Structures are given as structure tokens and as C-alpha cells.
Amino acid sequence: MPELDPVPASLTTPDTVKTTAGTFVFADGMPTPETAAAVYGRLDRLHAVEAYRAGLPAVSLWAMRRALLAAGVADGDVLVFSELMDCRSLFLTADADTVGFLTFLDLGEGPVVVDVPPDCLTVADDMWFRWVTDLGVPGPDRGEGGRYLFAGPGYRGPLPEGGMFVHRVRTNRVWLLGRCFPEGDDPAPAARRIREQLKITPYTPGGYGTSVGSALLGRAALAPPASPRTPRFVEGSGLAINTVAPVDASFFTLLDEAVQAEPATALDPQAAAPIAAIGIVKDRPFAPDGYWQDVLEDAAATANAYVRAVAMRPRAAEGFDLYPGTGSHWTSPLSGGRGGFRTAQPTAIRGGLVPPPDHGVEHLNARSSFFYLATGVTPAVSVDLPGVGSQHLGATVDSTGLALEGDRTYRLILPPAVPAERFWSVTLYDSQTRSMLATDQRFPRAGSRPCPTPAAVPDKDGSVSLWFDPVLPDGVPEGNWVQTAPGRNWFAILRLYGPLPAFFDRSWRPGEIELQAPATA
């Protein structure tokens, strides 16, 4: 028998393998029954954690829909915040600066046509929080008002030749979120424009958008144009509802509901794989036994810890830092949503954008962080163009890296000439719910515009000092104070509406949130 070359050590598995996951035993490479059982237990938990992260977008949106249905807002109804959103309801990092509206459209009975009012920022996402299109200012109508058609995955009929912007959607429902700006300190004109001009109409094949010539050529039957319909509006201002996804094992129950509500093709294969591995599959019952209940409870706690850490304390390697190397704790919490969670982002130039190279890499932590903190996926989020859209700067810790506590006093100084063409605001959020901080102060924000709170008063040098404290500090104007709640930690988001070049070239930088020494007797 010829002498064989020795097997390289890099190819062999020792009889005993010690890892952070446990100690595994093999007999010349063959796992013992105990080791195999331990490995499968570990894999089940890993898959459940992956399923949590993969399913987070769908569960977030499904939780929102369930909350609206419970509040009497059916699909096709429009929840509108005529007097702005306040801290009574739980919405992920919502703002109190704009007149918002949102709706879920059911495409199961056929396409739906939406007429959007002018001068609004609106996004359409499918039920897995994938971007479908922008409407309004960032959309193809560019804020002039436009007509959009959404067709679901099961629709096979004719579509219009023109006259509206047509979009195929991979899910049976589509979610619309819109924001319109108050005029001065009055949100009423924006709310009135939404109620009067937003239309939601079932599409009539062969109606508006279909030419007579097409019908004569047999491409479509002619039908009379449908009259645009005014939807049922439900007032959201002052409404107390919870739209935030759970972080315990009930998360997976909602994930199963979201999966069952859509065609199997709605899931991306890479997302569907770990979800199926824990027993959530389209048209199959999801009934976890005692073993799987333990697995799912552990996975929910583990995954929540993972995504919360990334969202609340992002490390420098994540690339969220806005001012790297300066010691600043301000980050860009929504950066991932604008580029499909790719590692590269567009570069702004005069008059346009330079598309980044596509390395085919999705930034997993940016994806988790975004969906843990926010809603509404669009490339227009924090678009890098001066004067366009808005920019979001987040601070989850004080100047020393410590958590922001609700029973202490902090000050934030914004240097002169805050680079915001429209206006700027700072809003506080509850660290647990990631929703507006609930206090006696209905709108937990301060800003340059006198709506919905008094405008912040600049200091003599043009800078603005903002104070965060359970009570109004002596000598501080009311518009420069945001109330905090003892026992509740918080974080802040600074929004720049119509950001100016000084933000993009980083020549302007906000101060840090500084803990103030308690007053001495």
C-alpha cells in the first residue's frame, strides 16, 4: 500500500472542541449524539435570532396596521394629524413638526389610484418595508401634485398608458406616509389641503389613462373615467394608540400573521430562510411547542438586545458617526434607509448626485438599527442635497458617553446660523418605546418655528441654548426648554429641514448634550 500524505491539520476536527457556544465532542470527526443535539439547539436559536432581524420590517409595519384597525382606521381610511402628532401615541421617532397622514391600501381587489396634494413629502412602501416610490416633493410630480397607481402581485389586467405614475407592488397592501408643512405657526392650511385634495380611488380598467386607439386595437376595453374618491379621514391628533412592535416572543406571532397575509413570493429568499427554519411558512400553521416556545423567548430577548445595542450605542465601525475623530456623539441614525442599506452612500455635487459604486453588500446593522428606530424607507431619507428634504442627527448619550437620564439637567448649545433653510427642531424620545417622550409637555420638542411650541430664543451671540430638565430652569425661555421625566431615559433627534451647505461640509456642528451640575443651596 503506498504511503499516504498526512492529512493537513486545517482539515481535521479535534475530538474535543471548546467554543463560546459550548464544548463539542467528536469521535474521529463523528459528532456524538449529545453534541449533535447541542448543535441543533444552538442552530435553532441562531435561526430564531436571524428570523427576528429579518422579520423586523414586516412586524413593525404589521403592528402599525393592527393598531390602526383597533382604533377604527380601516384599510383605505386615512389617519391625519391635523394638529400635529403628540406624545400620547407610540410611533417610532415620529415628529411634531409636520402635518402627517398615513394609510394602508388594500390591492387585493385590484389596483388603487392615489391623488396626492401638492407640496407634501410622501413615501409608499410595501408590507415588508421595501420602497415602492416617493410621491409629492421627492417624487416624479416634484410637489406639484400627481396621480399614482398601485397594482398588487395578483393583478393581470390592463394598466393605463399614461396620465399617472404606475407601480407594481410585491405585496397585497401598500403603506403610504405623508408629511405636509404648517404655514408659519398654523397647521390648519396643510391639514385642509390633505382633506380636500388627497383622493383614493379603485382603478377602472379602460378608464382614465387608456386611449380610444388602444381600445380599437384590442389592447383594452373602454370604460368611463372614474371620479376620484375622498377617503374617510380619522383624526389622529390626541389619539392614544400603540403602533410599536413587541420585543418579546409575541413578536413571532405577528411575524406569522404578516407572512400569512401576503403571497409566498413577497418574501426575499434570504429573509424567508431563517423564518421558515423556525416554522413560519406561508399556508402552514404556526404552533410552537414547549421546546420552541423556550427557543423563541430566548431568541427574542437576544435579538432585541442585539438591535437595541446597535441602535442606541453604534460603534465607530458602523459608520454612523457624523463627525468622526472629533469626539462628537452625534450620529446619523437614518442613513441606511436612503441607500437600501448599502455601505456606500450618494455624494452630493452641484445640481445632482454622484451614484456610489455598488459593492453588492447590505449593511446588516444599519438595517436593524433603522427598523428598530424608524419607519418609512425611501432613498430620499436624509438626501445629500442642500435645500432638499431634511437631515436627522441623533444623540443617545451625553458628552461623556453616559445615558441621558430623565431626572437630571442637560444643556445643548447650537452654534449660530443653524444650517436649515426651512426650520430646525430637536425632539426627545423615550429610550424604551423610541416614541416621543411622554410628559406634561404635549410636544417634547424645541425649534426655530413657533409651532407647536414657542420658538427658541437665540442668545446674544446668535447661538441657541436648549435645556432638558423635568422643570423649567430659572431664567430659561419656555421655547428653549424640553421637559424630561424622572425615571425615563431619553435620546434626541435634531432635524434640519432644508439643510444648507454648512451641514454637508461639516463647517457647522452642534454642541454636545452637557450634564449640568445641580444648583447649590
XYZ file of C-alpha atoms in Angstrom:
521
model
C 0.000 0.000 0.000
C 1.501 3.330 -0.953
C 2.259 5.726 1.859
C -0.353 8.491 2.080
C 0.470 12.096 2.702
C -0.607 13.249 6.159
C -3.975 14.994 6.317
C -3.438 18.723 6.893
C -4.360 19.776 10.397
C -6.547 22.534 8.938
C -8.914 19.836 7.632
C -9.355 17.852 10.805
C -11.732 18.285 13.716
C -10.292 17.567 17.181
C -12.102 15.103 19.404
C -12.917 17.935 21.787
C -13.771 21.422 20.522
C -14.197 24.211 23.062
C -16.046 27.332 21.854
C -18.070 30.148 23.356
C -21.130 28.157 22.256
C -20.076 25.177 24.360
C -17.810 22.148 24.247
C -18.424 19.702 21.393
C -17.203 16.101 21.339
C -16.355 14.075 18.211
C -15.125 10.526 17.583
C -12.603 10.984 14.784
C -14.852 13.637 13.259
C -18.203 11.987 14.037
C -20.279 14.087 16.454
C -21.614 12.250 19.475
C -25.412 12.202 19.878
C -25.089 14.720 22.699
C -23.007 17.059 20.537
C -25.453 16.789 17.631
C -28.341 17.629 19.941
C -26.445 20.604 21.349
C -25.596 21.838 17.845
C -29.200 21.653 16.687
C -30.326 23.512 19.771
C -27.787 26.191 19.024
C -28.812 26.367 15.355
C -32.480 26.704 16.272
C -31.654 29.698 18.444
C -29.415 31.244 15.799
C -32.116 30.856 13.166
C -34.675 32.406 15.514
C -32.416 35.421 16.100
C -31.905 35.735 12.340
C -35.672 35.439 11.819
C -36.224 38.287 14.288
C -33.818 40.554 12.458
C -35.086 39.549 9.021
C -38.723 39.936 10.053
C -38.348 43.226 11.923
C -39.521 45.404 8.981
C -42.664 43.328 8.393
C -43.552 43.074 12.082
C -43.056 46.811 12.577
C -45.481 47.604 9.764
C -47.918 44.841 10.725
C -48.033 46.114 14.319
C -48.882 49.556 12.969
C -51.708 48.197 10.827
C -53.132 46.214 13.750
C -53.074 49.365 15.890
C -54.935 51.363 13.249
C -57.576 48.648 12.820
C -58.087 48.534 16.595
C -58.602 52.323 16.550
C -61.245 52.018 13.831
C -58.997 53.041 10.942
C -59.679 50.529 8.168
C -57.568 49.929 5.082
C -58.201 52.854 2.765
C -59.055 55.203 5.620
C -56.559 57.975 6.265
C -55.244 58.805 9.726
C -54.412 62.517 9.648
C -52.763 64.585 12.371
C -54.425 67.937 11.756
C -52.975 69.434 14.935
C -49.684 67.520 14.676
C -48.665 64.318 16.409
C -48.042 64.474 20.137
C -46.633 62.205 22.828
C -49.881 60.381 23.589
C -49.399 57.749 20.899
C -46.496 55.391 20.399
C -44.963 55.858 16.946
C -41.294 55.209 16.254
C -39.394 58.555 16.263
C -42.349 60.479 14.872
C -42.038 64.249 14.575
C -44.208 67.033 15.946
C -43.198 69.431 13.175
C -45.356 68.381 10.224
C -48.973 67.536 9.496
C -48.716 63.814 8.915
C -51.076 61.334 7.326
C -50.879 57.593 6.764
C -52.955 54.832 5.263
C -52.835 51.183 4.231
C -54.225 50.449 0.770
C -55.681 47.017 0.004
C -54.713 45.970 -3.531
C -56.393 42.568 -3.296
C -59.476 43.666 -5.278
C -57.484 45.460 -7.942
C -55.227 48.489 -8.429
C -55.775 51.656 -6.446
C -55.172 55.213 -7.673
C -53.919 57.890 -5.280
C -54.035 61.625 -5.985
C -51.570 63.400 -3.692
C -51.886 67.065 -2.731
C -49.122 69.496 -3.705
C -46.174 70.429 -1.508
C -46.161 67.244 0.578
C -43.471 64.634 1.186
C -44.913 61.144 0.812
C -43.460 57.646 0.565
C -45.037 54.338 -0.449
C -43.590 51.094 0.961
C -44.787 47.530 0.617
C -45.634 45.392 3.643
C -42.030 44.266 4.040
C -40.989 47.923 4.238
C -39.433 47.887 0.795
C -39.526 51.167 -1.052
C -42.070 51.375 -3.870
C -41.930 55.062 -4.798
C -41.901 58.601 -3.495
C -44.879 60.851 -4.070
C -45.042 64.629 -3.851
C -41.950 66.775 -3.378
C -39.396 63.916 -3.642
C -41.476 62.063 -6.258
C -41.832 62.458 -10.022
C -44.575 65.089 -9.611
C -41.959 67.173 -7.701
C -44.504 68.603 -5.334
C -46.984 69.789 -7.965
C -49.489 67.087 -7.056
C -49.784 63.867 -9.022
C -51.726 60.693 -9.671
C -50.217 57.310 -8.769
C -51.479 53.800 -9.465
C -50.516 50.799 -7.327
C -51.139 47.272 -8.618
C -50.745 44.207 -6.424
C -48.967 40.940 -7.287
C -52.132 39.170 -8.391
C -53.362 41.745 -10.889
C -53.135 40.649 -14.543
C -55.447 43.161 -16.195
C -54.673 46.181 -18.368
C -52.915 49.227 -16.973
C -53.113 52.821 -18.188
C -50.839 54.043 -20.956
C -50.178 57.346 -19.242
C -51.643 60.123 -17.169
C -50.421 58.591 -13.915
C -47.351 57.000 -12.389
C -47.779 53.211 -12.354
C -46.119 50.941 -9.800
C -46.255 47.202 -9.307
C -46.178 46.123 -5.659
C -44.981 42.737 -4.388
C -47.480 42.650 -1.506
C -51.276 42.789 -1.309
C -51.142 46.057 0.588
C -49.132 49.214 0.303
C -48.454 51.721 3.073
C -48.404 55.476 2.483
C -46.886 58.006 4.867
C -47.129 61.709 4.072
C -45.955 64.913 5.703
C -47.029 68.479 4.897
C -45.569 71.622 6.434
C -47.584 74.092 8.517
C -47.745 77.621 7.183
C -45.963 79.782 9.735
C -47.372 78.632 13.058
C -50.613 77.254 11.641
C -51.051 73.594 10.642
C -54.656 74.149 9.508
C -53.926 75.021 5.833
C -51.836 71.870 5.376
C -54.492 69.723 7.051
C -57.176 71.300 4.886
C -55.136 70.641 1.739
C -54.802 66.967 2.668
C -58.505 66.540 3.372
C -59.582 68.352 0.217
C -57.069 67.057 -2.316
C -55.975 63.564 -1.213
C -58.026 61.042 -3.189
C -58.021 57.236 -3.078
C -59.920 55.558 -5.920
C -60.231 51.969 -7.187
C -58.811 51.788 -10.702
C -61.259 51.293 -13.546
C -59.545 49.380 -16.397
C -60.042 51.173 -19.671
C -60.876 54.472 -17.988
C -58.611 57.449 -17.475
C -55.194 56.726 -18.980
C -56.487 54.442 -21.763
C -56.764 55.903 -25.258
C -59.537 55.149 -27.715
C -56.895 53.930 -30.142
C -55.718 51.269 -27.713
C -59.271 50.005 -27.352
C -59.704 49.907 -31.148
C -56.546 47.805 -31.356
C -57.943 45.389 -28.779
C -55.497 46.214 -26.029
C -58.157 47.270 -23.544
C -61.868 47.815 -23.274
C -63.034 51.367 -22.875
C -64.738 52.495 -19.686
C -65.832 55.899 -18.402
C -63.237 57.613 -16.202
C -63.840 57.036 -12.509
C -64.487 60.051 -10.327
C -61.739 60.482 -7.694
C -62.984 59.487 -4.249
C -62.377 61.316 -0.997
C -61.336 58.755 1.630
C -62.668 58.588 5.144
C -60.405 60.652 7.385
C -59.820 59.790 11.021
C -58.309 62.441 13.270
C -55.053 61.296 14.866
C -54.083 64.326 16.951
C -54.592 63.424 20.588
C -55.284 59.777 19.763
C -53.577 57.300 22.103
C -52.572 54.171 20.190
C -49.576 51.850 20.253
C -48.067 51.111 16.840
C -44.690 49.794 18.081
C -43.764 46.130 17.551
C -43.319 43.952 20.674
C -39.855 42.783 21.692
C -40.872 39.558 23.456
C -41.837 36.197 21.931
C -45.188 37.597 20.728
C -43.057 39.210 18.015
C -43.069 35.863 16.212
C -46.871 35.615 16.334
C -47.084 38.922 14.491
C -44.404 37.748 12.076
C -46.517 34.705 11.236
C -49.561 36.939 10.663
C -47.513 39.137 8.332
C -46.258 36.128 6.382
C -49.728 34.573 6.047
C -51.250 37.845 4.827
C -49.038 38.016 1.727
C -48.090 35.685 -1.141
C -45.065 33.499 -0.572
C -43.257 35.427 -3.302
C -43.487 38.601 -1.207
C -40.554 37.407 0.904
C -36.996 37.720 -0.287
C -35.401 34.252 -0.160
C -32.656 35.341 2.235
C -35.305 36.659 4.649
C -37.619 33.688 4.184
C -34.938 31.094 5.002
C -34.458 31.707 8.751
C -38.166 32.478 9.143
C -39.069 29.112 7.624
C -36.426 27.413 9.764
C -38.391 28.312 12.919
C -41.688 27.056 11.476
C -43.210 30.186 9.929
C -44.176 29.238 6.362
C -46.957 30.504 4.127
C -50.156 28.395 4.403
C -48.806 26.295 7.285
C -49.991 26.555 10.896
C -47.549 28.079 13.342
C -47.972 26.296 16.680
C -44.665 26.192 18.574
C -44.494 23.534 21.287
C -42.816 23.916 24.657
C -39.323 23.495 23.238
C -39.889 26.083 20.540
C -41.549 28.478 22.954
C -38.348 28.424 25.010
C -36.271 28.927 21.855
C -38.384 31.864 20.685
C -38.439 33.569 24.081
C -34.654 33.327 24.312
C -34.203 34.468 20.709
C -36.498 37.470 21.121
C -34.583 38.628 24.205
C -31.238 38.048 22.488
C -32.160 39.701 19.194
C -33.735 42.681 20.938
C -30.517 43.153 22.899
C -28.507 42.989 19.664
C -30.531 45.512 17.690
C -31.013 47.838 20.675
C -27.261 47.971 21.281
C -26.555 48.767 17.630
C -29.279 51.415 17.530
C -28.509 53.072 20.865
C -24.721 52.727 21.047
C -23.409 52.331 17.489
C -19.688 51.663 17.380
C -17.444 53.723 15.144
C -17.020 50.818 12.724
C -20.703 51.057 11.780
C -20.012 54.347 10.011
C -22.878 56.252 11.643
C -20.640 58.987 13.109
C -21.320 62.389 11.593
C -18.129 63.971 12.909
C -15.577 61.158 13.197
C -12.400 61.939 15.090
C -13.883 64.933 16.906
C -15.241 63.161 19.971
C -18.780 64.130 18.979
C -21.561 61.736 19.907
C -23.895 62.898 17.131
C -24.693 60.120 14.660
C -26.762 59.655 11.521
C -29.459 57.233 12.747
C -31.381 57.032 9.468
C -28.513 56.864 6.993
C -29.135 53.277 5.998
C -32.666 53.838 4.769
C -31.714 56.092 1.897
C -29.353 53.719 0.131
C -31.073 50.366 0.514
C -28.759 49.763 3.486
C -25.726 49.630 1.208
C -22.436 50.601 2.784
C -21.823 53.372 0.243
C -23.997 56.491 0.039
C -24.504 59.015 -2.791
C -22.166 62.002 -2.952
C -23.722 65.418 -3.454
C -22.480 67.691 -6.222
C -23.851 70.954 -7.571
C -27.157 70.131 -9.240
C -27.248 66.421 -8.533
C -25.805 63.269 -7.039
C -22.897 61.025 -7.899
C -24.194 57.433 -7.584
C -21.889 55.353 -5.370
C -20.289 52.134 -6.589
C -22.495 49.158 -5.804
C -20.391 46.619 -3.924
C -23.388 44.316 -3.507
C -23.116 44.494 0.288
C -26.025 45.169 2.626
C -25.132 46.795 5.927
C -26.926 44.416 8.303
C -26.510 46.521 11.430
C -27.680 49.675 9.662
C -30.772 47.775 8.561
C -31.531 46.543 12.089
C -30.880 49.942 13.616
C -33.131 51.731 11.138
C -36.144 49.475 11.597
C -35.734 49.498 15.379
C -35.867 53.286 15.427
C -37.828 54.434 12.412
C -40.455 53.852 9.752
C -40.625 54.879 6.118
C -37.953 53.575 3.743
C -37.007 55.790 0.824
C -33.798 56.849 -0.924
C -34.918 60.411 -0.156
C -34.349 59.922 3.585
C -31.633 62.384 4.594
C -30.866 63.070 0.944
C -27.458 64.712 0.493
C -28.627 67.767 -1.424
C -28.570 71.291 0.048
C -32.037 72.769 0.478
C -33.820 69.468 -0.228
C -35.654 67.298 2.293
C -34.275 67.012 5.791
C -31.314 65.712 7.728
C -31.508 63.826 11.012
C -28.832 63.926 13.706
C -29.209 61.624 16.696
C -27.698 61.708 20.183
C -28.338 58.843 22.584
C -25.712 59.777 25.197
C -24.319 62.897 26.817
C -20.917 64.464 26.142
C -19.183 61.853 28.299
C -20.935 58.857 26.736
C -23.361 58.298 29.624
C -27.078 57.637 29.210
C -29.395 60.653 29.208
C -31.412 60.402 32.431
C -34.828 61.923 32.915
C -34.274 63.340 36.386
C -31.140 65.348 35.543
C -30.471 68.691 33.883
C -28.745 68.957 30.488
C -27.906 71.776 28.106
C -27.334 71.699 24.365
C -25.801 74.680 22.561
C -26.446 75.054 18.841
C -23.892 77.434 17.308
C -25.100 80.469 15.338
C -26.552 80.066 11.854
C -28.110 76.622 12.215
C -27.957 75.345 8.622
C -31.681 74.867 7.970
C -33.421 76.778 5.201
C -36.959 75.997 6.376
C -36.522 75.445 10.119
C -34.893 73.158 12.677
C -36.146 71.247 15.712
C -34.902 68.978 18.497
C -37.306 66.249 19.651
C -36.868 63.942 22.653
C -37.771 60.252 22.589
C -38.298 57.633 25.270
C -35.406 55.157 25.216
C -37.758 52.220 25.789
C -40.513 52.953 23.287
C -38.450 55.001 20.803
C -41.537 57.225 20.640
C -41.976 60.834 21.694
C -41.200 61.263 25.387
C -44.463 61.428 27.348
C -44.590 64.310 29.834
C -46.988 67.098 30.738
C -45.434 68.955 27.822
C -47.589 67.635 24.977
C -44.976 68.232 22.290
C -41.478 67.246 23.561
C -39.582 69.461 21.145
C -37.925 72.844 20.737
C -37.205 74.590 17.477
C -36.851 77.699 15.394
C -40.515 77.787 14.334
C -43.299 78.865 16.732
C -45.350 75.740 16.112
C -46.359 73.704 18.036
C -44.220 75.163 20.833
C -42.861 78.715 21.223
C -39.830 79.385 19.063
C -36.477 79.011 20.797
C -34.905 82.365 21.699
C -31.288 82.850 20.485
C -28.570 84.063 22.814
C -26.866 87.404 22.182
C -24.175 85.778 20.033
C -26.762 84.068 17.822
C -26.320 80.618 19.346
C -29.273 78.780 20.861
C -29.171 77.147 24.293
C -31.649 74.336 24.825
C -32.370 72.863 28.242
C -33.652 69.390 29.075
C -34.999 69.116 32.615
C -38.101 67.873 34.488
C -38.912 71.506 35.377
C -38.340 74.775 33.574
C -34.956 76.113 34.764
C -34.907 79.635 36.178
C -34.443 82.311 33.528
C -34.867 79.928 30.579
C -37.492 80.917 27.955
C -40.243 78.332 27.601
C -39.368 77.733 23.956
C -35.797 76.748 24.934
C -36.908 74.009 27.332
C -37.993 70.418 26.690
C -39.409 68.597 29.687
C -37.987 65.231 30.725
C -39.471 62.575 33.013
C -37.713 61.237 36.124
C -37.078 57.528 35.793
C -37.251 57.583 31.992
C -34.090 57.766 29.912
C -34.306 59.552 26.589
C -32.496 60.384 23.377
C -32.671 63.310 20.972
C -33.020 63.843 17.229
C -32.055 67.167 15.687
C -33.869 67.735 12.386
C -32.694 70.224 9.778
C -35.448 70.944 7.256
C -33.926 72.237 4.042
C -30.321 71.592 5.175
C -27.727 74.073 3.963
C -24.129 73.537 2.742
C -22.644 74.210 6.201
C -24.120 70.922 7.355
C -22.802 68.912 4.423
C -19.250 70.264 4.573
C -19.337 69.883 8.376
C -18.305 73.507 8.926
C -21.242 73.707 11.337
C -21.509 71.199 14.154
C -23.940 71.091 17.088
C -22.568 71.149 20.585
C -22.798 68.087 22.789
C -25.554 67.457 25.323
C -23.866 68.514 28.552
C -24.860 67.395 32.030
C -25.262 70.419 34.281
C -24.143 70.467 37.913
C -27.081 70.624 40.355
C -27.734 74.037 41.821
C -26.135 74.631 45.221
C -28.134 75.949 48.159
